[in-house]
Each structure stands twice: as C-alpha cells, then as structure tokens.
Amino acid sequence: MGSHRNGGRGGDQSGTSNGDAGGAPVDKGVDFANYFCTYAFLYHQKEMLSDRVRMDAYYNAVFKNKHHFHGQAVLDVGAGSGILAIWSAQAGARKVYAVEATSMAEHARAVVKANNLQDVVEVIEGSMEDVVLPEKVDVIISEWMGYFLLRESMFDSVICARDRWLKPTGVMYPSHATMWVAPIRTGLGDQKNNDYDSSMDDWERFTDETKNYYGVDMSVLTKPFSQEQKKYYLQTSLWNNLHPHQVIGTAASIKEIDCLTASVSDILEVNSNFSSTVTLQNTRLCGYGGWFDVQFRGRKEDPAQEEVELTTAPSVDDSTHWGQQVFLLNPPARITEGDKLNGSFSMKRSKENHRLMEVEFSCEIRQQSGELVPRLVALCSSCSPSFSITRLPLRLLVPKMHRSSSTARASEEFLVNFSPASLSLASTPLLKTAAASEDLPVYSNGNSDHATKKEIGLLHNPPGRENVIHLIPVVLFLCGFILWISSHPPKM
Ligand SMILES: C[S@@+](CC[C@H](N)C(=O)[O-])C[C@H]1O[C@@H](n2cnc3c(N)ncnc32)[C@H](O)[C@@H]1O
C-alpha cells in the first residue's frame, strides 16, 4: 500500500513525451491544466453521476454479472468519485484498485470510507500510466468515453492499464464499442449561419467605429476575422440532443472496437466509407449526427451472464449527457426516401492536442434512379481542419453535463471539414426559414460557449459608445427645450 505512485515505467510516461498519444509529444503539465483539472470538480463528477442512462448501464453491467467480480481483483481506471470501484466491491470483489489522476481521489477515498469499503477499495491518486499495482487484476472497469467516443483519448490510458495489469484471462468493462453516423435534418445550420452573419455585421460596425473614433483603419483584418468566425460558427461540430425524428436515414457503423485487443494505433484515426439509405420522403439533408454505444459482453471464454449495452443514440426518453455530435452541411440538400448517401469519414487527432479531434466528411447523393444529385456546397469547404475540444473545467465552456441540462459534456466540438472535392455542387440555396417547421423538436444545442463568447465580446466594445450615440437626440431636445424656456421666461 502507498507504493503505487510514480513507479513502474522507468519514467517513460512522466516526462514530456508520450508516443502512445499518436507520435506527438505530450506536455503532461499542459495536459493536466487543460484536461485533468476538469475532473477535480465535484460539480463535474456529479453531472456524470446524474446521467441515469450511463449509471443504469454500468450498474446493471456489474450487478447482473457478479460472477466476474466475486472474489476477484478489479482495477478502476479513472475512478473519479469512486462509483465504479464501490459497485465492484459491493458486487463481491476481493480487492479494487481505484486509480484517479486528480485530487478527486481524496473525495473518492471519503466516499469509500463512508460506505465502509476501505478494506476492499484502495484509492490511488496518480496517473494510470505511472501507477504500480502489487498484483495483476481479473477485471478492468472504466468509463473512458468522450464525445463521439474517442474525444479525450482516454482509452489510451485504459489500453496502457490493460497491457500492464490485466491477467490473460481478464475481462474488460465495457468490452466493445461502436461509432455510428446517420443523416439528419436540423435547424442548427441556419442558426449558425445567422450567428456568423451577425458577427460579421458587428465586425463592420466595429471597423467603422474604430476608424471614425480612433483614426485607425482595421478593415484589412476583415478576411482573417471572417475566417476565424467561420471556423467558430460553421466549421465546428455541435453538441446536440437529437430527436429520433431528426434522423432521416439508416445509421452506419464507422468503427468497432474490441476493448480487449485494440491498440492505440487502432484508434489514432478512424477512416470509413459508409452508405445510408434515406428513410423519409422529401426532406432536407442538413448534415450528419454521430454517436456511439458500448457493450458489456465479458470475454468469449468468460461471457457476461447478462449482456448490457449503453447507447448514446438519439432518444426521447433515454438521452445521455454525451448527446450526439452534429456535423453540418451547407447548404442543406433536398433528398427523399430511397436516395442513397455514400459518404466517407475521417477523424484524426489534432496535432496541437492529442485529446482533440479533426474530422473530414464527404458525401455523394445518388437518387433511386441512379442519378447523382447536383453538387452541394460544403459548410466547411474552405476550412483547414484544426480545432480544439476539451472537457473544460468551467461551466461557461460547457462541461460534461447531465442530459437534462442545456449544456454538454464539454466545449465539445470536433472541427469538421465537409470535403469540397467529393461533395456535389450546390443546387439548393440555404433555406433560412424553412427549418423550424420542417425539423421536429430541435433540442438545446448546448453551445453556451458561443453565448459566452458573445457576452465577452460585448464587454470588449468601446465603453458605452452605442448608448452615448442613442442619447444624442435626447440631449439635443433637452438643450433646445432649455434654450426655449430661457428665451420665454414664465410670466409671473
Ligand atoms: C469520465 S470520468 C469517470 C469517473 C468515474 N469512473 C465515473 O464513472 O463516474 C474519467 C475520470 O478518469 C480520470 N482519468 C483520466 N485519465 C486518467 C489517467 N490516465 N489516470 C488516472 N485517471 C485518469 C479523470 O480524471 C476522471 O476523473
């Protein structure tokens, strides 16, 4: 006991390089500041603990498969508040190692003690990559899934733990994972286009004012500002809780992962050609929704007694805090039942931050007659895909949230590039007003970071300039009134 931290790897993971992350060097200090610190907040853990779909799935997986836990050694990778470690102990584990990188470990220790499980659950504060355990384990349990499964790249740490600490006969909880995409209709693209237009109108006012009031012409920056705003509003995927009616075609699986055998190189990139058949008559293809599910099946030689699945697919009653990622297409295209959508998807880690993803989509629409639909313009046609997404610590930046919340798991976007080369050309102008009537419940998109940015933007306006301008007529009127009064003194 107590000797588990910072041992084991001869320092190979404690420096600034982490080959497993995809070749790019990882600064652990920066990683901690950007990523781990989020999890040191109880409100963040609470939001995960409040996701009933997630909780029920893990709870059932453990308690309906006690045979995997009874009398066994279990490792909880990224224990957070300790919930999975505690369930493992309650299901009869002999020993549970609960490894947590952040100071949340202290809270986990308190919860373990309060539930009288301190003799079974040992909470270890440290990075999984650095921790040394006194024995190999029979089960690894972990909730490592980020938005659209792979964001956060936390599965790397689970793989590392598995390769070092799982017995050859061991079981992974969860055991399998799948990523899905499906064509969708949504009003989000229209909304984001409006946001972009307003930000450019605002920029124009700003450059006029800067020139008129301060004598400096900033208009040379209009293009880079426009690019920046396009990337922000239009080339970034969005968190959304899609209604199942917004899914307008068959879902396609783009990646399957066997948690027992996958290596980091298997998940560095996801590349898939997929096709989907439109299932709705006369509708708009506004983009794609992406989600994942994980299964608890045990291992082939030691299967689950009862298989459990956790899905984050669009759902009315069982939505999760992961929601779905929406990848917008601009402008939307008219499609109808029976049309075939042939797409290609590519996702890789951002060079700047291995926990963030860059996504490229392309798609071709083939009508039932076999004819190709004239070309669509891609919402993200000119973007160079690089973008940051983190489960950030501040509420403002959209942390991992409970499903009923209006915000999401983090500032969640993936940069998305609908490849212009493979997209069909625009035939449909963007329908700015049609969306609302056409799209069924469009749930909150969770972009409170956008709102925040705007709010911050307001603070940066020249102090009170607009208000002063609005006051000018009033002041003029009052001056006129005073002059008139003084030239027409009241007769006493
Ligand atoms: C999504 S949370 C899950 C928390 C908890 N297991 C639950 O299900 O509520 C992931 C946790 O893993 C921790 N974590 C991520 N990578 C880790 C690593 N390499 N070593 C230790 N902890 C890690 C994070 O700090 C975070 O608390």
Coordinates of C-alpha atoms and ligand atoms in Angstrom, one line a residue:
M1 CA 0.0 0.0 0.0
G2 CA 1.1 3.5 -0.6
S3 CA 3.8 2.4 -3.0
H4 CA 1.8 2.6 -6.1
R5 CA 2.6 6.1 -7.4
N6 CA 5.1 7.2 -9.9
G7 CA 6.9 3.9 -10.2
G8 CA 6.9 1.3 -12.8
R9 CA 7.6 2.8 -16.2
G10 CA 11.1 4.0 -15.5
G11 CA 9.9 7.5 -16.1
D12 CA 8.9 6.8 -19.7
Q13 CA 5.4 8.4 -19.2
S14 CA 6.3 11.0 -16.7
G15 CA 8.2 13.3 -19.0
T16 CA 7.1 15.3 -21.9
S17 CA 6.8 12.6 -24.5
N18 CA 4.1 10.1 -24.9
G19 CA 4.5 8.1 -28.1
D20 CA 1.2 6.4 -27.5
A21 CA -0.7 9.6 -27.9
G22 CA -0.1 9.4 -31.6
G23 CA 3.6 10.3 -32.0
A24 CA 3.2 13.9 -30.9
P25 CA 4.9 14.9 -27.7
V26 CA 2.5 15.5 -24.8
D27 CA 3.3 18.1 -22.2
K28 CA 1.9 16.5 -19.0
G29 CA 1.7 19.9 -17.3
V30 CA -0.4 21.3 -20.1
D31 CA -2.4 18.2 -20.3
F32 CA -3.2 18.4 -16.7
A33 CA -4.1 22.1 -16.9
N34 CA -6.3 21.6 -20.0
Y35 CA -7.9 18.2 -19.3
F36 CA -7.5 16.6 -15.9
C37 CA -8.3 19.7 -13.8
T38 CA -11.9 19.5 -15.1
Y39 CA -12.4 16.3 -13.3
A40 CA -11.2 17.6 -9.9
F41 CA -14.5 19.5 -9.6
L42 CA -17.3 17.8 -7.8
Y43 CA -19.9 19.5 -9.9
H44 CA -18.4 17.8 -13.0
Q45 CA -18.4 14.4 -11.4
K46 CA -21.9 15.0 -10.2
E47 CA -23.1 15.7 -13.7
M48 CA -21.7 12.3 -14.8
L49 CA -23.3 10.7 -11.8
S50 CA -26.6 12.2 -12.7
D51 CA -26.7 10.7 -16.2
R52 CA -29.2 7.9 -15.5
V53 CA -28.6 6.1 -18.7
R54 CA -24.9 5.9 -18.1
M55 CA -25.4 5.0 -14.4
D56 CA -28.0 2.3 -15.1
A57 CA -25.9 0.7 -17.8
Y58 CA -22.8 0.4 -15.5
Y59 CA -24.8 -0.6 -12.5
N60 CA -26.6 -3.4 -14.4
A61 CA -23.4 -4.5 -16.1
V62 CA -21.8 -5.0 -12.7
F63 CA -24.7 -6.4 -10.7
K64 CA -26.1 -8.6 -13.4
N65 CA -22.6 -10.1 -13.8
K66 CA -21.4 -10.6 -10.3
H67 CA -19.6 -13.7 -11.3
H68 CA -16.9 -11.6 -12.9
F69 CA -16.4 -9.7 -9.7
H70 CA -16.9 -12.2 -6.9
G71 CA -13.6 -12.8 -5.1
Q72 CA -11.6 -11.0 -7.9
A73 CA -9.1 -8.2 -8.2
V74 CA -10.5 -5.2 -10.1
L75 CA -8.9 -2.1 -11.5
D76 CA -11.0 1.1 -12.0
V77 CA -9.2 3.3 -14.5
G78 CA -10.1 6.9 -13.8
A79 CA -12.1 6.3 -10.7
G80 CA -13.4 9.9 -10.3
S81 CA -15.8 9.9 -7.3
G82 CA -15.2 6.1 -6.9
I83 CA -18.6 4.9 -8.0
L84 CA -17.5 2.1 -10.2
A85 CA -14.9 0.9 -7.7
I86 CA -17.6 0.9 -5.0
W87 CA -20.1 -1.1 -7.1
S88 CA -17.3 -3.6 -7.9
A89 CA -16.7 -4.0 -4.2
Q90 CA -20.4 -4.3 -3.5
A91 CA -20.6 -7.0 -6.2
G92 CA -18.1 -9.0 -4.2
A93 CA -14.6 -8.1 -5.4
R94 CA -11.8 -9.1 -3.1
K95 CA -9.7 -6.0 -3.9
V96 CA -10.4 -2.9 -6.0
Y97 CA -7.7 -0.5 -7.1
A98 CA -9.3 2.8 -7.9
V99 CA -6.8 5.0 -9.8
E100 CA -7.6 8.6 -10.2
A101 CA -5.3 11.3 -11.6
T102 CA -6.8 14.3 -9.9
S103 CA -7.4 15.3 -6.3
M104 CA -10.9 13.9 -6.8
A105 CA -9.1 10.8 -5.3
E106 CA -9.5 12.4 -1.9
H107 CA -13.2 12.6 -2.3
A108 CA -13.4 9.1 -3.6
R109 CA -11.5 7.9 -0.5
A110 CA -14.0 9.6 1.7
V111 CA -17.0 8.1 -0.2
V112 CA -15.3 4.6 0.0
K113 CA -14.9 5.0 3.8
A114 CA -18.4 6.4 4.3
N115 CA -19.6 3.2 2.6
N116 CA -17.4 1.1 4.8
L117 CA -15.4 -0.4 1.9
Q118 CA -12.0 0.9 2.8
D119 CA -10.7 -2.6 3.4
V120 CA -11.6 -3.6 -0.2
V121 CA -11.2 -0.4 -2.2
E122 CA -7.8 1.2 -2.4
V123 CA -7.9 4.7 -3.9
I124 CA -4.6 5.6 -5.6
E125 CA -4.1 9.2 -6.7
G126 CA -1.9 9.2 -9.7
S127 CA -1.7 8.8 -13.5
M128 CA -2.7 5.3 -14.6
E129 CA 0.5 5.3 -16.8
D130 CA 2.7 5.8 -13.7
V131 CA 0.9 3.7 -11.1
V132 CA 2.4 0.3 -10.0
L133 CA 0.0 -2.3 -8.6
P134 CA 1.0 -5.1 -6.3
E135 CA -0.8 -7.7 -8.5
K136 CA -2.5 -8.3 -11.8
V137 CA -6.2 -7.9 -12.0
D138 CA -9.2 -10.0 -13.2
V139 CA -11.3 -7.1 -14.3
I140 CA -10.7 -3.6 -15.7
I141 CA -13.6 -1.3 -15.4
S142 CA -13.6 2.3 -16.7
E143 CA -15.8 5.0 -18.0
W144 CA -13.4 6.4 -20.6
M145 CA -15.8 7.5 -23.4
G146 CA -15.6 11.1 -24.6
Y147 CA -17.9 12.8 -27.0
F148 CA -18.4 10.7 -30.1
L149 CA -16.5 8.0 -28.2
L150 CA -12.9 8.9 -28.9
R151 CA -12.6 12.6 -27.9
E152 CA -10.4 12.9 -24.8
S153 CA -8.3 9.9 -26.0
M154 CA -8.7 8.5 -22.5
F155 CA -9.0 5.0 -23.9
D156 CA -5.2 5.2 -24.4
S157 CA -4.8 5.0 -20.6
V158 CA -7.2 2.0 -20.4
I159 CA -5.1 0.2 -23.1
C160 CA -2.0 1.0 -21.2
A161 CA -3.6 -0.3 -18.0
R162 CA -4.8 -3.4 -19.7
D163 CA -1.5 -4.3 -21.3
R164 CA 0.3 -3.9 -17.9
W165 CA -2.2 -5.1 -15.4
L166 CA -4.9 -7.4 -16.8
K167 CA -4.4 -11.1 -16.4
P168 CA -4.5 -13.1 -19.7
T169 CA -7.9 -14.4 -18.6
G170 CA -9.2 -10.9 -17.6
V171 CA -12.4 -9.1 -18.6
M172 CA -12.9 -5.6 -19.8
Y173 CA -15.9 -3.4 -18.7
P174 CA -17.0 -2.3 -21.2
S175 CA -15.8 -4.9 -23.6
H176 CA -16.8 -3.4 -27.0
A177 CA -17.6 0.0 -28.6
T178 CA -19.1 1.2 -31.8
M179 CA -19.3 4.6 -33.5
W180 CA -22.3 5.5 -35.7
V181 CA -23.2 8.2 -38.2
A182 CA -26.6 8.9 -39.7
P183 CA -28.0 11.7 -42.0
I184 CA -30.1 14.2 -40.1
R185 CA -32.3 17.3 -40.6
T186 CA -31.8 20.2 -38.2
G187 CA -32.2 24.0 -38.0
L188 CA -28.8 24.3 -36.4
G189 CA -27.1 25.2 -39.7
D190 CA -29.5 28.1 -40.2
Q191 CA -28.9 29.3 -36.7
K192 CA -25.2 29.1 -37.1
N193 CA -25.3 30.9 -40.4
N194 CA -27.3 33.7 -38.7
D195 CA -24.8 33.8 -35.9
Y196 CA -22.0 34.1 -38.4
D197 CA -23.8 36.9 -40.3
S198 CA -24.4 38.9 -37.2
S199 CA -20.8 38.5 -36.1
M200 CA -19.7 39.9 -39.5
D201 CA -22.3 42.8 -39.2
D202 CA -20.9 43.5 -35.8
W203 CA -17.3 43.5 -37.2
E204 CA -18.3 46.0 -39.9
R205 CA -19.7 48.4 -37.2
F206 CA -16.6 47.8 -35.2
T207 CA -14.2 48.7 -38.0
D208 CA -16.3 51.8 -38.9
E209 CA -16.2 53.0 -35.3
T210 CA -12.5 52.3 -34.9
K211 CA -11.9 54.4 -38.0
N212 CA -14.2 57.2 -37.0
Y213 CA -13.4 57.5 -33.3
Y214 CA -9.8 56.4 -33.2
G215 CA -8.5 57.1 -36.7
V216 CA -7.3 53.6 -37.4
D217 CA -8.5 51.5 -40.4
M218 CA -8.8 47.9 -39.3
S219 CA -10.7 46.6 -42.4
V220 CA -7.6 44.8 -43.6
L221 CA -8.4 42.3 -40.9
T222 CA -11.9 41.6 -42.2
K223 CA -10.9 38.5 -44.1
P224 CA -9.0 36.8 -41.2
F225 CA -11.8 37.7 -38.8
S226 CA -14.3 36.2 -41.2
Q227 CA -12.2 33.0 -41.4
E228 CA -11.9 32.9 -37.7
Q229 CA -15.7 33.3 -37.2
K230 CA -16.5 30.8 -40.0
K231 CA -14.3 28.2 -38.2
Y232 CA -16.0 29.1 -35.0
Y233 CA -19.6 29.0 -36.1
L234 CA -19.7 27.0 -39.2
Q235 CA -16.8 24.5 -39.3
T236 CA -17.2 23.1 -35.9
S237 CA -19.4 20.2 -35.0
L238 CA -22.0 20.9 -32.4
W239 CA -23.3 19.0 -29.4
N240 CA -27.0 18.3 -29.7
N241 CA -29.6 16.1 -28.3
L242 CA -31.2 15.0 -31.5
H243 CA -34.8 13.8 -31.6
P244 CA -35.0 10.4 -33.3
H245 CA -37.3 12.0 -35.9
Q246 CA -34.4 14.2 -37.0
V247 CA -32.6 11.1 -38.2
I248 CA -33.6 10.8 -41.8
G249 CA -31.7 7.7 -43.0
T250 CA -30.2 4.4 -41.8
A251 CA -27.4 4.7 -39.3
A252 CA -24.0 3.3 -40.4
S253 CA -21.3 1.9 -38.2
I254 CA -18.0 3.6 -38.9
K255 CA -15.8 2.0 -36.2
E256 CA -15.9 -1.1 -34.0
I257 CA -13.5 -1.6 -31.1
D258 CA -12.8 -4.7 -29.1
C259 CA -11.6 -3.3 -25.8
L260 CA -9.7 -6.5 -25.1
T261 CA -7.5 -6.4 -28.2
A262 CA -7.5 -2.8 -29.6
S263 CA -4.2 -1.0 -29.7
V264 CA -3.6 2.8 -29.6
S265 CA -2.6 2.7 -33.3
D266 CA -6.1 1.2 -34.0
I267 CA -7.8 4.3 -32.6
L268 CA -5.4 7.0 -33.7
E269 CA -7.5 7.5 -36.8
V270 CA -11.0 6.5 -37.9
N271 CA -11.4 6.2 -41.6
S272 CA -14.6 4.8 -43.1
N273 CA -16.6 4.7 -46.3
F274 CA -20.2 4.2 -45.4
S275 CA -23.6 4.4 -47.0
S276 CA -27.0 5.2 -45.8
T277 CA -30.5 5.0 -47.3
V278 CA -32.9 7.9 -46.8
T279 CA -36.0 6.8 -45.0
L280 CA -38.1 9.9 -45.1
Q281 CA -40.0 11.5 -48.0
N282 CA -39.0 14.9 -49.3
T283 CA -36.7 16.2 -46.6
R284 CA -33.5 18.2 -46.1
L285 CA -30.1 16.6 -45.6
C286 CA -28.6 19.1 -43.2
G287 CA -25.6 17.1 -42.1
Y288 CA -24.8 14.0 -40.1
G289 CA -25.2 13.1 -36.5
G290 CA -22.6 11.0 -34.8
W291 CA -22.9 8.9 -31.6
F292 CA -21.6 5.7 -30.0
D293 CA -22.5 2.7 -28.0
V294 CA -20.6 0.4 -25.7
Q295 CA -21.4 -3.2 -24.7
F296 CA -20.6 -5.2 -21.7
R297 CA -20.2 -8.7 -23.0
G298 CA -17.4 -10.1 -20.9
R299 CA -14.9 -12.1 -22.9
K300 CA -15.5 -15.0 -25.3
E301 CA -14.2 -17.7 -22.9
D302 CA -15.9 -16.0 -19.9
P303 CA -19.0 -14.2 -21.3
A304 CA -21.4 -12.0 -19.4
Q305 CA -24.4 -13.7 -17.9
E306 CA -26.5 -10.8 -19.0
E307 CA -25.1 -8.5 -21.7
V308 CA -25.7 -4.8 -21.2
E309 CA -25.5 -2.0 -23.7
L310 CA -25.1 1.7 -23.2
T311 CA -26.2 3.6 -26.2
T312 CA -26.0 7.4 -26.9
A313 CA -28.2 7.2 -30.0
P314 CA -30.9 9.9 -30.4
S315 CA -33.7 9.1 -28.0
V316 CA -36.7 10.7 -26.5
D317 CA -36.6 9.1 -23.1
D318 CA -33.0 7.8 -22.8
S319 CA -30.8 10.6 -23.9
T320 CA -27.4 11.0 -22.3
H321 CA -25.0 13.8 -21.4
W322 CA -22.9 12.7 -24.4
G323 CA -25.8 13.7 -26.7
Q324 CA -24.7 13.5 -30.4
Q325 CA -22.2 15.4 -32.5
V326 CA -23.8 17.2 -35.4
F327 CA -21.7 17.8 -38.5
L328 CA -23.4 20.4 -40.6
L329 CA -23.6 20.5 -44.4
N330 CA -24.2 23.9 -46.1
P331 CA -26.4 24.4 -47.8
P332 CA -28.8 21.5 -47.0
A333 CA -29.8 19.3 -49.9
R334 CA -33.3 18.1 -50.8
I335 CA -33.5 14.4 -50.7
T336 CA -36.2 11.8 -50.5
E337 CA -36.9 8.3 -49.4
G338 CA -34.8 5.7 -51.2
D339 CA -32.0 8.0 -52.1
K340 CA -28.6 6.6 -51.3
L341 CA -26.0 8.6 -49.4
N342 CA -22.4 7.4 -50.0
G343 CA -20.1 9.1 -47.5
S344 CA -16.6 9.0 -46.4
F345 CA -15.5 9.9 -42.9
S346 CA -12.1 10.5 -41.5
M347 CA -11.2 11.5 -37.9
K348 CA -7.8 12.1 -36.5
R349 CA -6.2 13.6 -33.5
S350 CA -5.3 17.3 -33.6
K351 CA -1.6 17.9 -33.9
E352 CA -1.8 20.6 -31.2
N353 CA -3.7 18.5 -28.7
H354 CA -4.0 14.7 -28.8
R355 CA -7.2 14.8 -26.9
L356 CA -9.0 16.8 -29.6
M357 CA -10.2 15.5 -33.0
E358 CA -10.3 16.8 -36.6
V359 CA -13.0 15.4 -38.8
E360 CA -13.5 15.2 -42.5
F361 CA -16.7 14.2 -44.2
S362 CA -17.7 13.9 -47.8
C363 CA -20.8 12.7 -49.3
E364 CA -22.5 11.9 -52.6
I365 CA -26.2 11.7 -53.1
R366 CA -27.5 9.1 -55.6
Q367 CA -31.2 9.2 -56.3
Q368 CA -33.2 6.0 -56.6
S369 CA -33.0 6.4 -60.4
G370 CA -29.2 6.1 -60.1
E371 CA -28.7 9.8 -60.9
L372 CA -26.2 11.8 -58.9
V373 CA -27.7 14.9 -57.3
P374 CA -26.1 18.1 -58.5
R375 CA -23.3 19.3 -56.3
L376 CA -23.7 20.6 -52.7
V377 CA -21.6 23.3 -51.2
A378 CA -19.9 22.2 -48.1
L379 CA -20.4 24.2 -45.0
C380 CA -16.8 23.6 -44.2
S381 CA -15.4 23.7 -47.7
S382 CA -12.7 26.2 -47.0
C383 CA -11.6 25.2 -43.6
S384 CA -8.3 23.8 -42.7
P385 CA -9.2 21.3 -40.2
S386 CA -7.7 22.1 -36.9
F387 CA -9.8 22.6 -33.9
S388 CA -9.8 22.3 -30.2
I389 CA -12.2 20.5 -28.0
T390 CA -11.8 19.7 -24.4
R391 CA -14.0 18.8 -21.5
L392 CA -13.2 22.1 -19.9
P393 CA -13.4 22.9 -16.3
L394 CA -15.6 26.0 -16.4
R395 CA -19.3 25.8 -16.8
L396 CA -19.0 28.6 -19.3
L397 CA -17.1 26.3 -21.5
V398 CA -19.6 23.6 -21.4
P399 CA -18.5 20.8 -19.1
K400 CA -19.8 17.2 -19.1
M401 CA -23.4 17.6 -18.2
H402 CA -26.5 15.9 -17.1
R403 CA -28.8 15.1 -20.1
S404 CA -31.5 17.5 -19.0
S405 CA -29.1 20.3 -18.9
S406 CA -28.9 22.8 -21.7
T407 CA -25.1 22.4 -22.0
A408 CA -23.0 19.5 -22.7
R409 CA -20.1 17.3 -21.7
A410 CA -17.5 19.9 -22.6
S411 CA -16.8 22.5 -25.2
E412 CA -17.5 19.7 -27.4
E413 CA -16.9 20.4 -31.0
F414 CA -14.9 18.5 -33.5
L415 CA -13.6 20.5 -36.3
V416 CA -15.4 19.2 -39.3
N417 CA -14.5 19.5 -42.9
F418 CA -17.0 18.5 -45.5
S419 CA -14.6 17.9 -48.3
P420 CA -15.5 20.1 -51.3
A421 CA -13.8 17.8 -53.7
S422 CA -16.1 14.9 -53.1
L423 CA -19.2 17.0 -52.4
S424 CA -21.8 17.5 -55.0
L425 CA -22.3 21.2 -56.0
A426 CA -24.9 23.5 -54.6
S427 CA -28.3 23.1 -56.0
T428 CA -30.3 24.2 -53.0
P429 CA -30.0 27.6 -51.5
L430 CA -29.8 27.7 -47.8
L431 CA -33.4 27.7 -46.5
K432 CA -33.1 30.2 -43.7
T433 CA -36.7 30.0 -42.6
A434 CA -37.8 26.5 -43.5
A435 CA -36.0 24.7 -40.8
A436 CA -38.3 25.4 -37.9
S437 CA -41.4 23.9 -39.4
E438 CA -39.5 21.0 -41.0
D439 CA -37.4 19.9 -38.1
L440 CA -39.1 18.3 -35.2
P441 CA -38.0 19.2 -31.7
V442 CA -34.6 20.6 -32.0
Y443 CA -33.2 20.4 -28.6
S444 CA -30.8 22.7 -26.9
N445 CA -27.5 22.7 -28.8
G446 CA -25.5 23.3 -25.7
N447 CA -23.4 26.0 -27.1
S448 CA -23.2 28.1 -24.1
D449 CA -19.6 28.8 -25.0
H450 CA -20.8 30.6 -28.1
A451 CA -23.1 32.7 -25.9
T452 CA -20.3 33.3 -23.6
K453 CA -18.0 34.4 -26.3
K454 CA -20.6 36.9 -27.4
E455 CA -21.1 38.2 -23.9
I456 CA -17.3 38.6 -23.6
G457 CA -17.4 40.3 -27.0
L458 CA -19.8 42.9 -25.6
L459 CA -17.5 43.7 -22.8
H460 CA -14.9 44.5 -25.3
N461 CA -17.0 47.1 -27.1
P462 CA -15.8 50.7 -26.7
P463 CA -17.2 51.7 -23.4
G464 CA -20.8 52.8 -23.8
R465 CA -20.3 54.2 -27.3
E466 CA -23.6 53.0 -28.7
N467 CA -25.5 54.1 -25.6
V468 CA -24.0 57.6 -25.9
I469 CA -25.0 57.8 -29.6
H470 CA -28.6 56.8 -28.7
L471 CA -28.6 59.6 -26.2
I472 CA -27.7 62.4 -28.7
P473 CA -31.3 63.2 -29.8
V474 CA -32.5 63.3 -26.2
V475 CA -29.6 65.7 -25.2
L476 CA -30.3 67.9 -28.3
F477 CA -34.0 68.0 -27.4
L478 CA -33.3 69.0 -23.8
C479 CA -30.8 71.7 -24.9
G480 CA -33.4 73.1 -27.3
F481 CA -36.1 72.9 -24.6
I482 CA -33.8 74.8 -22.1
L483 CA -33.0 77.5 -24.7
W484 CA -36.7 77.9 -25.5
I485 CA -37.5 78.2 -21.8
S486 CA -34.8 80.7 -21.2
S487 CA -36.0 82.8 -24.1
H488 CA -39.6 82.5 -23.0
P489 CA -39.4 83.0 -19.2
P490 CA -42.6 82.1 -17.4
K491 CA -44.8 85.2 -16.7
M492 CA -45.2 85.6 -13.0
Ligands
LIG1 C1 -15.3 10.2 -17.3 S1 -14.6 10.3 -15.7 C2 -15.3 8.8 -14.9 C3 -15.3 8.9 -13.5 C4 -15.9 7.7 -12.8 N1 -15.2 6.5 -13.1 C5 -17.4 7.6 -13.1 O1 -17.7 6.7 -13.9 O2 -18.2 8.4 -12.6 C6 -13.0 9.8 -16.1 C7 -12.0 10.0 -14.9 O3 -10.8 9.4 -15.3 C8 -9.7 10.2 -14.8 N2 -8.6 9.9 -15.7 C9 -8.5 10.1 -17.0 N3 -7.3 9.7 -17.4 C10 -6.6 9.1 -16.4 C11 -5.4 8.6 -16.2 N4 -4.5 8.4 -17.2 N5 -5.0 8.2 -15.0 C12 -5.8 8.3 -13.9 N6 -7.1 8.9 -14.0 C13 -7.5 9.3 -15.2 C14 -10.2 11.6 -14.9 O4 -9.6 12.5 -14.0 C15 -11.7 11.4 -14.5 O5 -11.9 11.6 -13.1

